GROMACS .gro file of C-alpha atoms in nm:
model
  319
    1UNK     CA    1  -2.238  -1.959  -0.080
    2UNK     CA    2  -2.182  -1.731  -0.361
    3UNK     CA    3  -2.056  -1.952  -0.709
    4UNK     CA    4  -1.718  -1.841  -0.831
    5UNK     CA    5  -1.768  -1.888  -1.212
    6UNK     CA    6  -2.102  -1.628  -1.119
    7UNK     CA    7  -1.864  -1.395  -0.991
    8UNK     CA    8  -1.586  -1.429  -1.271
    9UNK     CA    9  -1.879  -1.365  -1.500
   10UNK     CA   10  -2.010  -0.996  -1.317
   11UNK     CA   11  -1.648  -0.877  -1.266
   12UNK     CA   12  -1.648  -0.919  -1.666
   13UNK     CA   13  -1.941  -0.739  -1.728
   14UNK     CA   14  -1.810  -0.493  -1.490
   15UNK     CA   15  -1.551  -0.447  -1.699
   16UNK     CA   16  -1.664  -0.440  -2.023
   17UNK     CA   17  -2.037  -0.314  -1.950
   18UNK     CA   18  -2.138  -0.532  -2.192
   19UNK     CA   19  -2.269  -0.917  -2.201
   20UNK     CA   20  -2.179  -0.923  -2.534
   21UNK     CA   21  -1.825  -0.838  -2.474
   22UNK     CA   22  -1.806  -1.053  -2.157
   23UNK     CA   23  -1.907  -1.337  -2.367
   24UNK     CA   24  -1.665  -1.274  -2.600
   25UNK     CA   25  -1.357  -1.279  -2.320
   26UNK     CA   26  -1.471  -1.575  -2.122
   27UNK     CA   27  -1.575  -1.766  -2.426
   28UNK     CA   28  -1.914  -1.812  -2.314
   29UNK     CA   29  -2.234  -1.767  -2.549
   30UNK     CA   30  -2.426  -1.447  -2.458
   31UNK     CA   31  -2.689  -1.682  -2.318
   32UNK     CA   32  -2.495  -1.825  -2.076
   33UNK     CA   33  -2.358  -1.519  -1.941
   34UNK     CA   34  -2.727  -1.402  -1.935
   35UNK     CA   35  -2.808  -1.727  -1.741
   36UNK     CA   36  -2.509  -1.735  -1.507
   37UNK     CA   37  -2.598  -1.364  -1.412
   38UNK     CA   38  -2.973  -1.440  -1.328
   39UNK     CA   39  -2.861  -1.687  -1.119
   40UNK     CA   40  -2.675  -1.463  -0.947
   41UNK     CA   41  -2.942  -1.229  -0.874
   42UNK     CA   42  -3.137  -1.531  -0.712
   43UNK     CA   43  -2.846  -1.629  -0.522
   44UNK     CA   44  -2.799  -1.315  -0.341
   45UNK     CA   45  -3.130  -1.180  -0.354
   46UNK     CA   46  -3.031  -0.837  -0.479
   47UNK     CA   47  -3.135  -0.699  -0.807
   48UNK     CA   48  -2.748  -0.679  -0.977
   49UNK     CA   49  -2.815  -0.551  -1.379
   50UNK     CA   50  -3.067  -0.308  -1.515
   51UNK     CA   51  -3.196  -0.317  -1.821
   52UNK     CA   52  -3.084   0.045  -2.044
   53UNK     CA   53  -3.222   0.054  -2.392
   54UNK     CA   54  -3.046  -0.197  -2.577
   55UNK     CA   55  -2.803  -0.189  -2.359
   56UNK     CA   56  -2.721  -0.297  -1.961
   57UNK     CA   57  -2.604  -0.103  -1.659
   58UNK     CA   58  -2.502  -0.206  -1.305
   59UNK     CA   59  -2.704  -0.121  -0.991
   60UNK     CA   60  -2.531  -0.005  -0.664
   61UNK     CA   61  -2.545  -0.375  -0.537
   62UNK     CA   62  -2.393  -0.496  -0.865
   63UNK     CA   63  -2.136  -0.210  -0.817
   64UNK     CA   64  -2.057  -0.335  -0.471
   65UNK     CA   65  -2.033  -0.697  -0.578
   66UNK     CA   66  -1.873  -0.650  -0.868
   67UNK     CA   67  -1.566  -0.488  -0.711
   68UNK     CA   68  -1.570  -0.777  -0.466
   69UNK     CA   69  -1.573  -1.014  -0.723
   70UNK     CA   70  -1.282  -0.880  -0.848
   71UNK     CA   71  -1.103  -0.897  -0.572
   72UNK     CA   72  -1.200  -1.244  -0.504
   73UNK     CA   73  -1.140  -1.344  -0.860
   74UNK     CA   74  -0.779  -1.205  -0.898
   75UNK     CA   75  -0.696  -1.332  -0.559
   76UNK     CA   76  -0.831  -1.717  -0.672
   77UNK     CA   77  -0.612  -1.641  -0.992
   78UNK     CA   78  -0.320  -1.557  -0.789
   79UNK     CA   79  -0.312  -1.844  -0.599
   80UNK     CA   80  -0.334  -2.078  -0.891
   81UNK     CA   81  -0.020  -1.954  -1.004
   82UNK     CA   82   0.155  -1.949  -0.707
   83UNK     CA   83   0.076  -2.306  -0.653
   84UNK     CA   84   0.198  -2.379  -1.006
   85UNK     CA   85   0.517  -2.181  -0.929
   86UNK     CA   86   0.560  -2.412  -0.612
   87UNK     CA   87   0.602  -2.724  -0.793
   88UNK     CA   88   0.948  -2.555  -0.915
   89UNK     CA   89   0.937  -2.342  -1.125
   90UNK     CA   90   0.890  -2.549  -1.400
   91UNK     CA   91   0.543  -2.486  -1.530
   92UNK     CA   92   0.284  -2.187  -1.442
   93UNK     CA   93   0.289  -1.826  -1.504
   94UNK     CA   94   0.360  -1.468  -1.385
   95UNK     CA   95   0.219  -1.165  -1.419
   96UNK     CA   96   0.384  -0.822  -1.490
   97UNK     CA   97   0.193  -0.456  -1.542
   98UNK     CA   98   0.500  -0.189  -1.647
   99UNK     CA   99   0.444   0.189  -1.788
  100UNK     CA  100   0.534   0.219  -2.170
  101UNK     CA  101   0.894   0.362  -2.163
  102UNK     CA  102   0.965   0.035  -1.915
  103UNK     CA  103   0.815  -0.186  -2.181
  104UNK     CA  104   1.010  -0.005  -2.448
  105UNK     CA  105   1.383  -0.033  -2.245
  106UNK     CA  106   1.498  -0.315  -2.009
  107UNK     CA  107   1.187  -0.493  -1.981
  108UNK     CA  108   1.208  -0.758  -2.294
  109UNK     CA  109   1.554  -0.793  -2.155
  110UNK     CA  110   1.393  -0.866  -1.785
  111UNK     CA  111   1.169  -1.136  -1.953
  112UNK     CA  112   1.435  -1.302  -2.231
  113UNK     CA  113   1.685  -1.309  -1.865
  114UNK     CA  114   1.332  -1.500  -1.686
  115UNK     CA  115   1.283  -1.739  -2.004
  116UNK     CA  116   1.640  -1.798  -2.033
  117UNK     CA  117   1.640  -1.948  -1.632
  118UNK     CA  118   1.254  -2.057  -1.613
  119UNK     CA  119   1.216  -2.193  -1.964
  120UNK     CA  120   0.856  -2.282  -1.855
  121UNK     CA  121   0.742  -2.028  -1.678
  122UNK     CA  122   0.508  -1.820  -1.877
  123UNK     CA  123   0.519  -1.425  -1.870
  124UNK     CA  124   0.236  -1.225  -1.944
  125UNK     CA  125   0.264  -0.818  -2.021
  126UNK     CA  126   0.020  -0.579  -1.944
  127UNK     CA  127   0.119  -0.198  -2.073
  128UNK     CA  128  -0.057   0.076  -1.804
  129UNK     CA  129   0.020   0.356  -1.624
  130UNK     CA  130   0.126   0.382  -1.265
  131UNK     CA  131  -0.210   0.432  -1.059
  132UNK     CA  132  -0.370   0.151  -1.265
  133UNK     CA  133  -0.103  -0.088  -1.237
  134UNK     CA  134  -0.124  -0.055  -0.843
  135UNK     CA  135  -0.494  -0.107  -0.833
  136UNK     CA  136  -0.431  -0.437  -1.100
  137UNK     CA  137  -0.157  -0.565  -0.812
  138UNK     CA  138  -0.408  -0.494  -0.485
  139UNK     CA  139  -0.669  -0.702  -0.709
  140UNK     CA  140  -0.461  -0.970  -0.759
  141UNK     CA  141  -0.451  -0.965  -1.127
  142UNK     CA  142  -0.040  -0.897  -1.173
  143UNK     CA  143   0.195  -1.023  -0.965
  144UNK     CA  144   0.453  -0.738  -1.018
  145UNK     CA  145   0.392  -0.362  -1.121
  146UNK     CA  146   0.680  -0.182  -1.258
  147UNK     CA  147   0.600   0.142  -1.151
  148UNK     CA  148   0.766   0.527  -1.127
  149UNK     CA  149   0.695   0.756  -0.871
  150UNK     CA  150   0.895   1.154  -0.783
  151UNK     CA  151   0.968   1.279  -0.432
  152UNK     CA  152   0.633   1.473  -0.412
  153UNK     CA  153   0.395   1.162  -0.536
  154UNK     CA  154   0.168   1.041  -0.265
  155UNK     CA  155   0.317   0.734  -0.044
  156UNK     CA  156   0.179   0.394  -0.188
  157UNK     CA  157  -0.104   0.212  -0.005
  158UNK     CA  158   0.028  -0.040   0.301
  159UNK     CA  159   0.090  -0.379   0.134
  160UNK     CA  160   0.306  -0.259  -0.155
  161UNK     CA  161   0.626  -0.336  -0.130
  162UNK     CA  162   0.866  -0.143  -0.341
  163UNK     CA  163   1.269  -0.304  -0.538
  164UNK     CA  164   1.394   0.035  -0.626
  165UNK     CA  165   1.530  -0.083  -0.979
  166UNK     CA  166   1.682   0.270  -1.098
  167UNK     CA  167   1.689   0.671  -1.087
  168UNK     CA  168   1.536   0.841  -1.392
  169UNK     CA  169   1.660   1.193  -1.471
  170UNK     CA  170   1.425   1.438  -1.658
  171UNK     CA  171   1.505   1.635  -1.952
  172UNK     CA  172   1.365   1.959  -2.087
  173UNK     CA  173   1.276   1.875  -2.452
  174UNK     CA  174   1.250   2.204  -2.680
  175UNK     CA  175   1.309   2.296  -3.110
  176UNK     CA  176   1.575   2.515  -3.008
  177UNK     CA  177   1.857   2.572  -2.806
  178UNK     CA  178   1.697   2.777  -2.523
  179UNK     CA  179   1.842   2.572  -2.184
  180UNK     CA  180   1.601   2.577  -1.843
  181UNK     CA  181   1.249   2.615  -1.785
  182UNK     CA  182   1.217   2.983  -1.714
  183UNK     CA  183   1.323   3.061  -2.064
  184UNK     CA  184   0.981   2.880  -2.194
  185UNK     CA  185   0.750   3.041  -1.913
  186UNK     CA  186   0.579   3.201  -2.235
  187UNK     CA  187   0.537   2.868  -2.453
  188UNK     CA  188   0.281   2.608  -2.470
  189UNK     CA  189   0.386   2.294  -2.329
  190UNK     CA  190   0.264   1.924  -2.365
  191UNK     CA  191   0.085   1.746  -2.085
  192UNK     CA  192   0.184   1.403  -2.006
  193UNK     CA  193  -0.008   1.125  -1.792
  194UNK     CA  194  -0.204   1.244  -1.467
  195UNK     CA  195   0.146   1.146  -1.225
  196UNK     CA  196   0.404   1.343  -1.511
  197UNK     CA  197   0.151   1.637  -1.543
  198UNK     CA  198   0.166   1.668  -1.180
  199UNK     CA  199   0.529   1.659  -1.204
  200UNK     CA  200   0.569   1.892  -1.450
  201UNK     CA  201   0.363   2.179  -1.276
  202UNK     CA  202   0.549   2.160  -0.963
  203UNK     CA  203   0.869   2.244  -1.155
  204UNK     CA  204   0.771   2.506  -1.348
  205UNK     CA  205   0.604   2.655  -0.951
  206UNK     CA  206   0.948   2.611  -0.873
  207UNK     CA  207   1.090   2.825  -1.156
  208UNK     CA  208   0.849   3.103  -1.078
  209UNK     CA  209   0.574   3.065  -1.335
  210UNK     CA  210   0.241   2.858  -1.429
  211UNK     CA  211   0.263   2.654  -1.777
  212UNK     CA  212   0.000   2.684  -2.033
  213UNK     CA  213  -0.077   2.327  -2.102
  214UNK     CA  214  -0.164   2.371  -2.419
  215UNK     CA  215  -0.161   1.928  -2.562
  216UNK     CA  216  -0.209   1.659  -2.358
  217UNK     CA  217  -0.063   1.333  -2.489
  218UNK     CA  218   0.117   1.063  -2.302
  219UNK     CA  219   0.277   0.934  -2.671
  220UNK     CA  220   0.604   1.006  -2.711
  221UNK     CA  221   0.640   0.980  -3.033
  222UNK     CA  222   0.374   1.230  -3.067
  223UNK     CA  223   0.513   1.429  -2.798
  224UNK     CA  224   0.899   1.467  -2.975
  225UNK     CA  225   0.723   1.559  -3.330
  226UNK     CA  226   0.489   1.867  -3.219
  227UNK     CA  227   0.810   1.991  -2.991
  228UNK     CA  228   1.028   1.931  -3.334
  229UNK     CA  229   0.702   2.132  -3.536
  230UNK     CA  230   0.797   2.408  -3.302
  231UNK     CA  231   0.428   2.326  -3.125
  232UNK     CA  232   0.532   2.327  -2.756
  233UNK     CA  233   0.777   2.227  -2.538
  234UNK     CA  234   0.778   1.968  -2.250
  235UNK     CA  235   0.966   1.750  -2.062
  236UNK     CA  236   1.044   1.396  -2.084
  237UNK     CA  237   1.203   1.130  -1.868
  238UNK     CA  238   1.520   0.961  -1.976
  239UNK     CA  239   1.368   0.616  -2.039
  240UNK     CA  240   1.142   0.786  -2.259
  241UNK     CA  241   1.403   0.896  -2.481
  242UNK     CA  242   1.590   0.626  -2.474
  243UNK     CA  243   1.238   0.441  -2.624
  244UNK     CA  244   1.207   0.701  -2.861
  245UNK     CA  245   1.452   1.011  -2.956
  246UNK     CA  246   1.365   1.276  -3.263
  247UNK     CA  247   1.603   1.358  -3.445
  248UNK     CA  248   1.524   1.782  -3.465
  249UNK     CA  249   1.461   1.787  -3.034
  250UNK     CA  250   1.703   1.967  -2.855
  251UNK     CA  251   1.698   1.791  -2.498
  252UNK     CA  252   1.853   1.963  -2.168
  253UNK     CA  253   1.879   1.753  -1.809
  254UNK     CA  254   1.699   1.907  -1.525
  255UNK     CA  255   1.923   1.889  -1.202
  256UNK     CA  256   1.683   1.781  -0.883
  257UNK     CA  257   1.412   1.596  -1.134
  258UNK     CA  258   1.431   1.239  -1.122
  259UNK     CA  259   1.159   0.991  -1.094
  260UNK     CA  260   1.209   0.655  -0.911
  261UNK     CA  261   1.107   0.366  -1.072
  262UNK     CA  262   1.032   0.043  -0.872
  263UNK     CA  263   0.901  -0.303  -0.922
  264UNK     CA  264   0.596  -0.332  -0.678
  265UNK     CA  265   0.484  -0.619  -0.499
  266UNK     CA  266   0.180  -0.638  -0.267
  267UNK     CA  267   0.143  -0.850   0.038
  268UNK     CA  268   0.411  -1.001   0.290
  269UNK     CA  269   0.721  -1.081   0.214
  270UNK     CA  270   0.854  -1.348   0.043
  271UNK     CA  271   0.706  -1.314  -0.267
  272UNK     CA  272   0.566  -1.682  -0.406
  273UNK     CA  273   0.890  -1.854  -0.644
  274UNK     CA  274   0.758  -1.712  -0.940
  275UNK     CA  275   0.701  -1.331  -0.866
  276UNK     CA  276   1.076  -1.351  -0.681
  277UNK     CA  277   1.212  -1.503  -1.033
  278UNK     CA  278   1.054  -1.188  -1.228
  279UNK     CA  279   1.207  -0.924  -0.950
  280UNK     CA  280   1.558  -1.116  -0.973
  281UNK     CA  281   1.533  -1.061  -1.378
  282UNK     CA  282   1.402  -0.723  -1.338
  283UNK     CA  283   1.723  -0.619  -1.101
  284UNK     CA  284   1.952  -0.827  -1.350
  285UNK     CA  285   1.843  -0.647  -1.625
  286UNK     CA  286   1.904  -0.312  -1.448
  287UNK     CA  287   2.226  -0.382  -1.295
  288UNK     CA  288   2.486  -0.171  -1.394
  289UNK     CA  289   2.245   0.071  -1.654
  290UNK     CA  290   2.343   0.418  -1.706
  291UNK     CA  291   2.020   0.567  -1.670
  292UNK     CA  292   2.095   0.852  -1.951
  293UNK     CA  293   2.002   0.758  -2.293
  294UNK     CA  294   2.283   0.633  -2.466
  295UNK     CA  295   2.550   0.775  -2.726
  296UNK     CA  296   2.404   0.719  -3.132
  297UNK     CA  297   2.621   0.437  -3.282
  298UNK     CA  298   2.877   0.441  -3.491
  299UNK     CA  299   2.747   0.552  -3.899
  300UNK     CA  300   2.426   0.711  -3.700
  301UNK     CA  301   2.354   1.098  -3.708
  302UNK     CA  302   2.523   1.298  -3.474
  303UNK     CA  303   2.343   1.525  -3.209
  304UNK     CA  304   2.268   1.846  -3.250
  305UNK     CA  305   2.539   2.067  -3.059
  306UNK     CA  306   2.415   2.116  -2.657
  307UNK     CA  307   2.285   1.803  -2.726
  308UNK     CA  308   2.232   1.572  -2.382
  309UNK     CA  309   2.058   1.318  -2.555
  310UNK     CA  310   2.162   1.186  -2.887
  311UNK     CA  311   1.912   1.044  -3.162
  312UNK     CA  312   1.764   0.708  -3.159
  313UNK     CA  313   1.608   0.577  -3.463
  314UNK     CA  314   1.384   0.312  -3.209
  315UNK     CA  315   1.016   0.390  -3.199
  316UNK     CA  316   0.863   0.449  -2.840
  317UNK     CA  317   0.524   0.465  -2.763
  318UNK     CA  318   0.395   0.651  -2.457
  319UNK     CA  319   0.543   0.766  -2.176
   0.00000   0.00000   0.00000
């Protein structure tokens, strides 16, 4: 029978490629991660690590194992803290991967609504895009992924189970004044991530016209400046600019482009205590959102005329 603390220990070298830095997050001397991994080898019989200069690599039986032992791993994790949600709530933990602008907008209100009802039910944040955050809740290492997804993006695996939380309408984002996408079939425009890229060249094949992508950065903050340095142009979600709004964008809403986002679950319904207690904050603290940014408040700098989107003076990250 294969040893569990063996298999924590490859999935971490797996992860890091390095026993040093698999040491480091299991708080185990190099040695021992050396020793546990040897160990290993004789248990199974298969030559797992090679030796690469200074350095180590995986074979193709470590590969193999090593996304088994993840699996196995985040599913052993999962049950311990469904078992501590069982006793009531009262002690244990939950798990929540969310995309940036998420983090940035209604999700500290989510987890103050959680640690207002569950006082001792820990929450624990992990910031990543869409595709990863699904792979993280198949693997058992988040309970809930707050994900987006647009009417063309590929159905999600069977096993996910999706809380529509809210509608998110895009917006043009351009220096000037210039409204709708076939104006700009000339300009550079600024990449997002892999699923918003995607996005993004579909409407502009819709509009008649292939966009140079001429940046890619999923920041937004970096995003807003070049498109206020008169860079590029791109388009941006409305969480996004609720996150993070410059003050010299001019921002125009694209009818027929909204992403979905969704709190994902994986495996059968119910969720464990715990995971339902996070999707019951989540849907509080969407309840009755307008999805548009907001209006500046009062003694704040007024938006630029045509302006959709007024000016925010909160930083944002990515998108």
């Amino acid at each position: 029978m294969l040893d569990v603390v063996r298999l924590r220990v490859l999935a971490a070298v797996a992860r890091h490629g390095s026993v040093t830095a698999a040491a480091r997050e299991l708080h185990y001397s190099q040695p021992s991660v050396s020793h546990h991994l040897a160990k290993l080898e004789a248990e199974t019989g298969a030559k797992l690590i090679q030796r690469v200069g200074r350095g180590i690599r995986l074979t193709e039986a470590g590969r193999l194992l090593a996304e088994r032992a993840t699996e196995i791993v985040g599913r052993i994790d999962s049950a311990s803290a469904e078992l501590s949600a069982h006793v009531g709530l009262r002690a244990g933990r939950v798990r929540l991967a969310a995309f940036p602008s998420a983090l940035g907008t209604f999700v500290p209100e989510a987890a103050s609504l959680l640690a207002q009802g569950h006082p001792g039910l820990g929450l624990r944040l992990t910031e990543t895009e869409p595709p990863e955050a699904l792979r993280m809740l198949r693997a058992g290492y988040v309970d809930v992924a707050v994900i987006f997804r647009y009417d063309d993006t590929a159905p999600e695996d069977q096993g996910v189970h999706l809380l529509r939380l809210m509608d998110d309408p895009s917006y043009l984002v351009t220096a000037d004044r210039t409204d709708g996408l076939p104006a700009h079939r000339a300009s550079p425009w600024i990449g997002g991530c892999d699923r918003c890229r995607t996005h993004l060249l579909e409407l502009c094949a819709k509009a008649g016209f292939e966009p140079e992508i001429a940046f890619t950065t999923d920041d937004i903050v970096a995003v807003q400046a070049l498109v206020a340095a008169g860079i590029g142009v791109t388009v941006l979600p409305g969480l996004a600019l609720r996150a993070h709004r410059h003050p010299r964008v001019h921002t125009t809403e694209l009818p027929g482009s909204t992403r979905h986002v969704y709190a994902a679950t994986y495996g059968e319904p119910p969720p464990p205590p715990a995971t339902a207690a996070l999707l019951s904050a989540l849907a509080s603290a969407m309840a009755g959102k307008d999805p548009r940014p907001s209006t500046p408040r009062p003694g704040r700098a007024s938006p630029r005329s045509g302006d959709r989107t007024p000016p925010r003076d909160r930083r944002g990250g990515k998108i």
